Amino acid sequence: MQILFASSEVEPFAKTGGLADVCGALPRHVARLGGRISVVTPLYRETRSRLHAPVCTAEFSVTAGTRTFAIQVLTGRGDAEVPLYFVRCDELFDRDGIYESGGAAFADNHLRFICFSRAVIALCRACGMQPDIMHLNDWQSALIPAFMRNQAAHDPLLHRCATVMTIHNMAYQGIFAPEAFDATGLPRAAFWHPGQLEFWGQVNFLKAGIVNADMVTTVSPTYAREITTPECGCGLDGVLAARAHDLAGILNGADYAVWNPETDPLIRQRYGSGDLAGKQACKRALIGRFSLDPELMERPLIGCISRLVDQKGFDLLEESFDGLMETAAGFVLLGTGEKRYHDFFTRMAAQHPGRVGVLLAYDNTAAHEIVAGCDLFVMPSRYEPCGLTQMYSLRYGTVPVVRATGGLADTVRDCERDPASGNGFTFEDCTGSALLDALTRALACWRSKERWQTLMQRCMACDFSWDVSARAYLDLYRRACDKKRGLEK
Ligand code: ADP
Ligand code: GLC
């Protein structure tokens, strides 16, 4: 089985969030299990410096409406486990920023990802590939199943290839003004209606993927159920419910080659569950880095690393922050996003010097330092398709306090409600007081050293390695192939 995996973000080449982590790690694990998988992604400005001695392996052009764009396909040299193809079109991708610059989305994002999607299909022929599966991720590559359905009748190569569409976040659908439809080049009669790309008078790229792919997946079992309801479906719940038979939730994994306190080169001192001295050294270093009160060594330190957006429940944290500051805990935040939250956390750092450390930046090293150096990790998400940072903190013995939604509900169980196997603290209601209640319970547990040690050990023993999920994807690829063959008969 040959698989072509397309994504707009792949670690370590370009990243804005968990999509990159997943698209960097999953293909490697599929390959280790014997899948013949290649990855294709755009060549952004920031990608260039991370690419070692690239070679141009194909050149062609793609059209978007009345415009034609010259494309080069570059491959990186080296002994990578997974062949990587970079779609180069400098006019579209050689910019500061991946989707936006200075907080404003690029006005031609529809064109950029129409061209990327067209290029993914064209490179199969150009590079002599005949995939059995095309695995697409999020709206940026979600037009591909529609393009394939449209072209399949005239193209035997596409006719036998099954498509799998993975949704990492329903809130980002790639919705554009109706004029963008013409740029897709799809025939109006077949594709411009509510059963296809049309969405309340606009063009919806993600919907194209959901409707046309052979199988649809999302990144946790709970989120797979949630997105078929009006609360989490972001207007596409009906469309998803109609595909319930072909919709699967496969939990993301954690890449323990990168997120492991025993081997992590980015933290002050490595440690494992048998010897936690290193964790104390990491805490001391973190307290120093954020110029916090050294007395916090004897008090609990709570960490948070996130895009600062409504999804992540920062309004709940705002609501509960005064209450949190009445406890003994310190707080460290790393994130970038909406100005409202930048202002809030800047204010909190000024109001509570020595107690609250804030870094409004994207900083991978700081992310590792916080995951290692804190005692607790908070994620009060309003919704969370999967969430990776709670899995990372578990491995570092940093106990998660999370809202029980989506993938958070699938990975963290409350240790008071489930004393035998709980690995953190959870709350249900989307309110600041419910969050504060969970944090207060966690801080009380921290004070009982023996209970806390047992909990930390249990957290560190949790295993979310990619192997299990990669196997589930391979099974799903087989199902998609069978389905495709069944349809062909
Ligand atoms: P999402 O994809 O919704 O942002 P995830 O928990 O799936 O949430 O993944 C977030 C990823 O992005 C993690 O690898 C996390 O460490 C990283 N991350 C988020 N914000 C920052 C930041 N400001 N600096 C460094 N890494 C960050
Ligand atoms: C999205 C989701 C996050 C998930 C990530 C990777 O960005 O918000 O919950 O972990 O994708 O699938």
JSON list of N, CA, C and O and ligand atoms in Angstrom, two decimals, residues 17-20 22 138 167-169 172 219 252 307 311-312 383-388, ligand 2:
[
{"chain": "A", "resi": 17, "resn": "GLY", "atom": "N", "xyz": [0.93, 24.90, 15.41]},
{"chain": "A", "resi": 17, "resn": "GLY", "atom": "CA", "xyz": [0.29, 24.20, 16.53]},
{"chain": "A", "resi": 17, "resn": "GLY", "atom": "C", "xyz": [0.45, 22.69, 16.39]},
{"chain": "A", "resi": 17, "resn": "GLY", "atom": "O", "xyz": [1.36, 22.22, 15.67]},
{"chain": "A", "resi": 18, "resn": "GLY", "atom": "N", "xyz": [-0.44, 21.95, 17.03]},
{"chain": "A", "resi": 18, "resn": "GLY", "atom": "CA", "xyz": [-0.33, 20.50, 17.11]},
{"chain": "A", "resi": 18, "resn": "GLY", "atom": "C", "xyz": [-0.39, 19.78, 15.76]},
{"chain": "A", "resi": 18, "resn": "GLY", "atom": "O", "xyz": [0.13, 18.66, 15.63]},
{"chain": "A", "resi": 19, "resn": "LEU", "atom": "N", "xyz": [-1.01, 20.42, 14.76]},
{"chain": "A", "resi": 19, "resn": "LEU", "atom": "CA", "xyz": [-1.07, 19.80, 13.43]},
{"chain": "A", "resi": 19, "resn": "LEU", "atom": "C", "xyz": [0.33, 19.41, 12.96]},
{"chain": "A", "resi": 19, "resn": "LEU", "atom": "O", "xyz": [0.54, 18.32, 12.42]},
{"chain": "A", "resi": 20, "resn": "ALA", "atom": "N", "xyz": [1.30, 20.30, 13.20]},
{"chain": "A", "resi": 20, "resn": "ALA", "atom": "CA", "xyz": [2.67, 20.05, 12.76]},
{"chain": "A", "resi": 20, "resn": "ALA", "atom": "C", "xyz": [3.28, 18.87, 13.51]},
{"chain": "A", "resi": 20, "resn": "ALA", "atom": "O", "xyz": [3.95, 18.01, 12.91]},
{"chain": "A", "resi": 22, "resn": "VAL", "atom": "N", "xyz": [1.73, 16.34, 14.78]},
{"chain": "A", "resi": 22, "resn": "VAL", "atom": "CA", "xyz": [1.10, 15.10, 14.30]},
{"chain": "A", "resi": 22, "resn": "VAL", "atom": "C", "xyz": [1.65, 14.73, 12.92]},
{"chain": "A", "resi": 22, "resn": "VAL", "atom": "O", "xyz": [2.01, 13.57, 12.67]},
{"chain": "A", "resi": 138, "resn": "ASP", "atom": "N", "xyz": [-6.86, 18.78, 7.43]},
{"chain": "A", "resi": 138, "resn": "ASP", "atom": "CA", "xyz": [-7.43, 20.13, 7.59]},
{"chain": "A", "resi": 138, "resn": "ASP", "atom": "C", "xyz": [-7.79, 20.80, 6.26]},
{"chain": "A", "resi": 138, "resn": "ASP", "atom": "O", "xyz": [-7.56, 20.27, 5.19]},
{"chain": "A", "resi": 167, "resn": "ILE", "atom": "N", "xyz": [-9.67, 15.67, 10.25]},
{"chain": "A", "resi": 167, "resn": "ILE", "atom": "CA", "xyz": [-10.03, 17.01, 10.76]},
{"chain": "A", "resi": 167, "resn": "ILE", "atom": "C", "xyz": [-9.33, 17.20, 12.11]},
{"chain": "A", "resi": 167, "resn": "ILE", "atom": "O", "xyz": [-9.57, 16.46, 13.05]},
{"chain": "A", "resi": 168, "resn": "HIS", "atom": "N", "xyz": [-8.49, 18.23, 12.19]},
{"chain": "A", "resi": 168, "resn": "HIS", "atom": "CA", "xyz": [-7.79, 18.51, 13.45]},
{"chain": "A", "resi": 168, "resn": "HIS", "atom": "C", "xyz": [-8.52, 19.56, 14.27]},
{"chain": "A", "resi": 168, "resn": "HIS", "atom": "O", "xyz": [-8.24, 19.71, 15.46]},
{"chain": "A", "resi": 169, "resn": "ASN", "atom": "N", "xyz": [-9.40, 20.33, 13.64]},
{"chain": "A", "resi": 169, "resn": "ASN", "atom": "CA", "xyz": [-10.12, 21.37, 14.38]},
{"chain": "A", "resi": 169, "resn": "ASN", "atom": "C", "xyz": [-11.27, 21.87, 13.53]},
{"chain": "A", "resi": 169, "resn": "ASN", "atom": "O", "xyz": [-11.05, 22.47, 12.48]},
{"chain": "A", "resi": 172, "resn": "TYR", "atom": "N", "xyz": [-11.72, 25.71, 12.10]},
{"chain": "A", "resi": 172, "resn": "TYR", "atom": "CA", "xyz": [-10.97, 26.29, 10.99]},
{"chain": "A", "resi": 172, "resn": "TYR", "atom": "C", "xyz": [-11.38, 25.53, 9.71]},
{"chain": "A", "resi": 172, "resn": "TYR", "atom": "O", "xyz": [-10.94, 24.43, 9.47]},
{"chain": "A", "resi": 219, "resn": "VAL", "atom": "N", "xyz": [-9.30, 13.58, 15.59]},
{"chain": "A", "resi": 219, "resn": "VAL", "atom": "CA", "xyz": [-8.12, 13.20, 16.36]},
{"chain": "A", "resi": 219, "resn": "VAL", "atom": "C", "xyz": [-8.38, 12.65, 17.77]},
{"chain": "A", "resi": 219, "resn": "VAL", "atom": "O", "xyz": [-7.43, 12.47, 18.54]},
{"chain": "A", "resi": 252, "resn": "ASN", "atom": "N", "xyz": [-4.59, 11.05, 18.77]},
{"chain": "A", "resi": 252, "resn": "ASN", "atom": "CA", "xyz": [-3.19, 11.36, 18.42]},
{"chain": "A", "resi": 252, "resn": "ASN", "atom": "C", "xyz": [-2.25, 10.68, 19.41]},
{"chain": "A", "resi": 252, "resn": "ASN", "atom": "O", "xyz": [-2.64, 10.37, 20.54]},
{"chain": "A", "resi": 307, "resn": "ARG", "atom": "N", "xyz": [-1.75, 28.39, 22.22]},
{"chain": "A", "resi": 307, "resn": "ARG", "atom": "CA", "xyz": [-2.21, 29.51, 21.40]},
{"chain": "A", "resi": 307, "resn": "ARG", "atom": "C", "xyz": [-3.21, 30.26, 22.28]},
{"chain": "A", "resi": 307, "resn": "ARG", "atom": "O", "xyz": [-4.06, 29.63, 22.91]},
{"chain": "A", "resi": 311, "resn": "GLN", "atom": "N", "xyz": [-10.76, 29.16, 22.09]},
{"chain": "A", "resi": 311, "resn": "GLN", "atom": "CA", "xyz": [-10.86, 27.69, 22.17]},
{"chain": "A", "resi": 311, "resn": "GLN", "atom": "C", "xyz": [-10.25, 27.16, 23.47]},
{"chain": "A", "resi": 311, "resn": "GLN", "atom": "O", "xyz": [-10.76, 26.21, 24.08]},
{"chain": "A", "resi": 312, "resn": "LYS", "atom": "N", "xyz": [-9.15, 27.76, 23.89]},
{"chain": "A", "resi": 312, "resn": "LYS", "atom": "CA", "xyz": [-8.37, 27.19, 25.00]},
{"chain": "A", "resi": 312, "resn": "LYS", "atom": "C", "xyz": [-8.90, 27.58, 26.37]},
{"chain": "A", "resi": 312, "resn": "LYS", "atom": "O", "xyz": [-8.29, 27.26, 27.38]},
{"chain": "A", "resi": 383, "resn": "TYR", "atom": "N", "xyz": [-13.28, 23.63, 23.99]},
{"chain": "A", "resi": 383, "resn": "TYR", "atom": "CA", "xyz": [-13.31, 22.36, 23.26]},
{"chain": "A", "resi": 383, "resn": "TYR", "atom": "C", "xyz": [-11.88, 22.00, 22.91]},
{"chain": "A", "resi": 383, "resn": "TYR", "atom": "O", "xyz": [-11.02, 22.90, 22.87]},
{"chain": "A", "resi": 384, "resn": "GLU", "atom": "N", "xyz": [-11.58, 20.73, 22.71]},
{"chain": "A", "resi": 384, "resn": "GLU", "atom": "CA", "xyz": [-10.21, 20.33, 22.38]},
{"chain": "A", "resi": 384, "resn": "GLU", "atom": "C", "xyz": [-10.25, 19.06, 21.54]},
{"chain": "A", "resi": 384, "resn": "GLU", "atom": "O", "xyz": [-10.50, 17.96, 22.05]},
{"chain": "A", "resi": 385, "resn": "PRO", "atom": "N", "xyz": [-10.00, 19.19, 20.24]},
{"chain": "A", "resi": 385, "resn": "PRO", "atom": "CA", "xyz": [-10.05, 18.00, 19.37]},
{"chain": "A", "resi": 385, "resn": "PRO", "atom": "C", "xyz": [-9.20, 16.85, 19.92]},
{"chain": "A", "resi": 385, "resn": "PRO", "atom": "O", "xyz": [-9.66, 15.72, 20.01]},
{"chain": "A", "resi": 386, "resn": "CYS", "atom": "N", "xyz": [-7.95, 17.13, 20.26]},
{"chain": "A", "resi": 386, "resn": "CYS", "atom": "CA", "xyz": [-7.15, 16.12, 20.97]},
{"chain": "A", "resi": 386, "resn": "CYS", "atom": "C", "xyz": [-6.37, 16.79, 22.09]},
{"chain": "A", "resi": 386, "resn": "CYS", "atom": "O", "xyz": [-6.57, 16.53, 23.25]},
{"chain": "A", "resi": 387, "resn": "GLY", "atom": "N", "xyz": [-5.47, 17.70, 21.70]},
{"chain": "A", "resi": 387, "resn": "GLY", "atom": "CA", "xyz": [-4.58, 18.30, 22.68]},
{"chain": "A", "resi": 387, "resn": "GLY", "atom": "C", "xyz": [-3.37, 17.40, 22.83]},
{"chain": "A", "resi": 387, "resn": "GLY", "atom": "O", "xyz": [-3.50, 16.18, 22.98]},
{"chain": "A", "resi": 388, "resn": "LEU", "atom": "N", "xyz": [-2.19, 18.00, 22.75]},
{"chain": "A", "resi": 388, "resn": "LEU", "atom": "CA", "xyz": [-0.96, 17.21, 22.87]},
{"chain": "A", "resi": 388, "resn": "LEU", "atom": "C", "xyz": [-0.22, 17.56, 24.14]},
{"chain": "A", "resi": 388, "resn": "LEU", "atom": "O", "xyz": [0.41, 16.70, 24.76]},
{"chain": "B", "resi": 2, "resn": "GLC", "atom": "C1", "xyz": [-5.63, 21.01, 16.48]},
{"chain": "B", "resi": 2, "resn": "GLC", "atom": "C2", "xyz": [-6.37, 20.87, 17.80]},
{"chain": "B", "resi": 2, "resn": "GLC", "atom": "C3", "xyz": [-5.64, 20.08, 18.84]},
{"chain": "B", "resi": 2, "resn": "GLC", "atom": "C4", "xyz": [-4.98, 18.84, 18.24]},
{"chain": "B", "resi": 2, "resn": "GLC", "atom": "C5", "xyz": [-4.12, 19.24, 17.06]},
{"chain": "B", "resi": 2, "resn": "GLC", "atom": "C6", "xyz": [-3.44, 18.05, 16.39]},
{"chain": "B", "resi": 2, "resn": "GLC", "atom": "O1", "xyz": [-4.84, 22.13, 16.40]},
{"chain": "B", "resi": 2, "resn": "GLC", "atom": "O2", "xyz": [-6.75, 22.14, 18.32]},
{"chain": "B", "resi": 2, "resn": "GLC", "atom": "O3", "xyz": [-6.53, 19.70, 19.87]},
{"chain": "B", "resi": 2, "resn": "GLC", "atom": "O4", "xyz": [-4.21, 18.17, 19.20]},
{"chain": "B", "resi": 2, "resn": "GLC", "atom": "O5", "xyz": [-4.91, 19.86, 16.09]},
{"chain": "B", "resi": 2, "resn": "GLC", "atom": "O6", "xyz": [-4.37, 17.11, 15.93]}
]
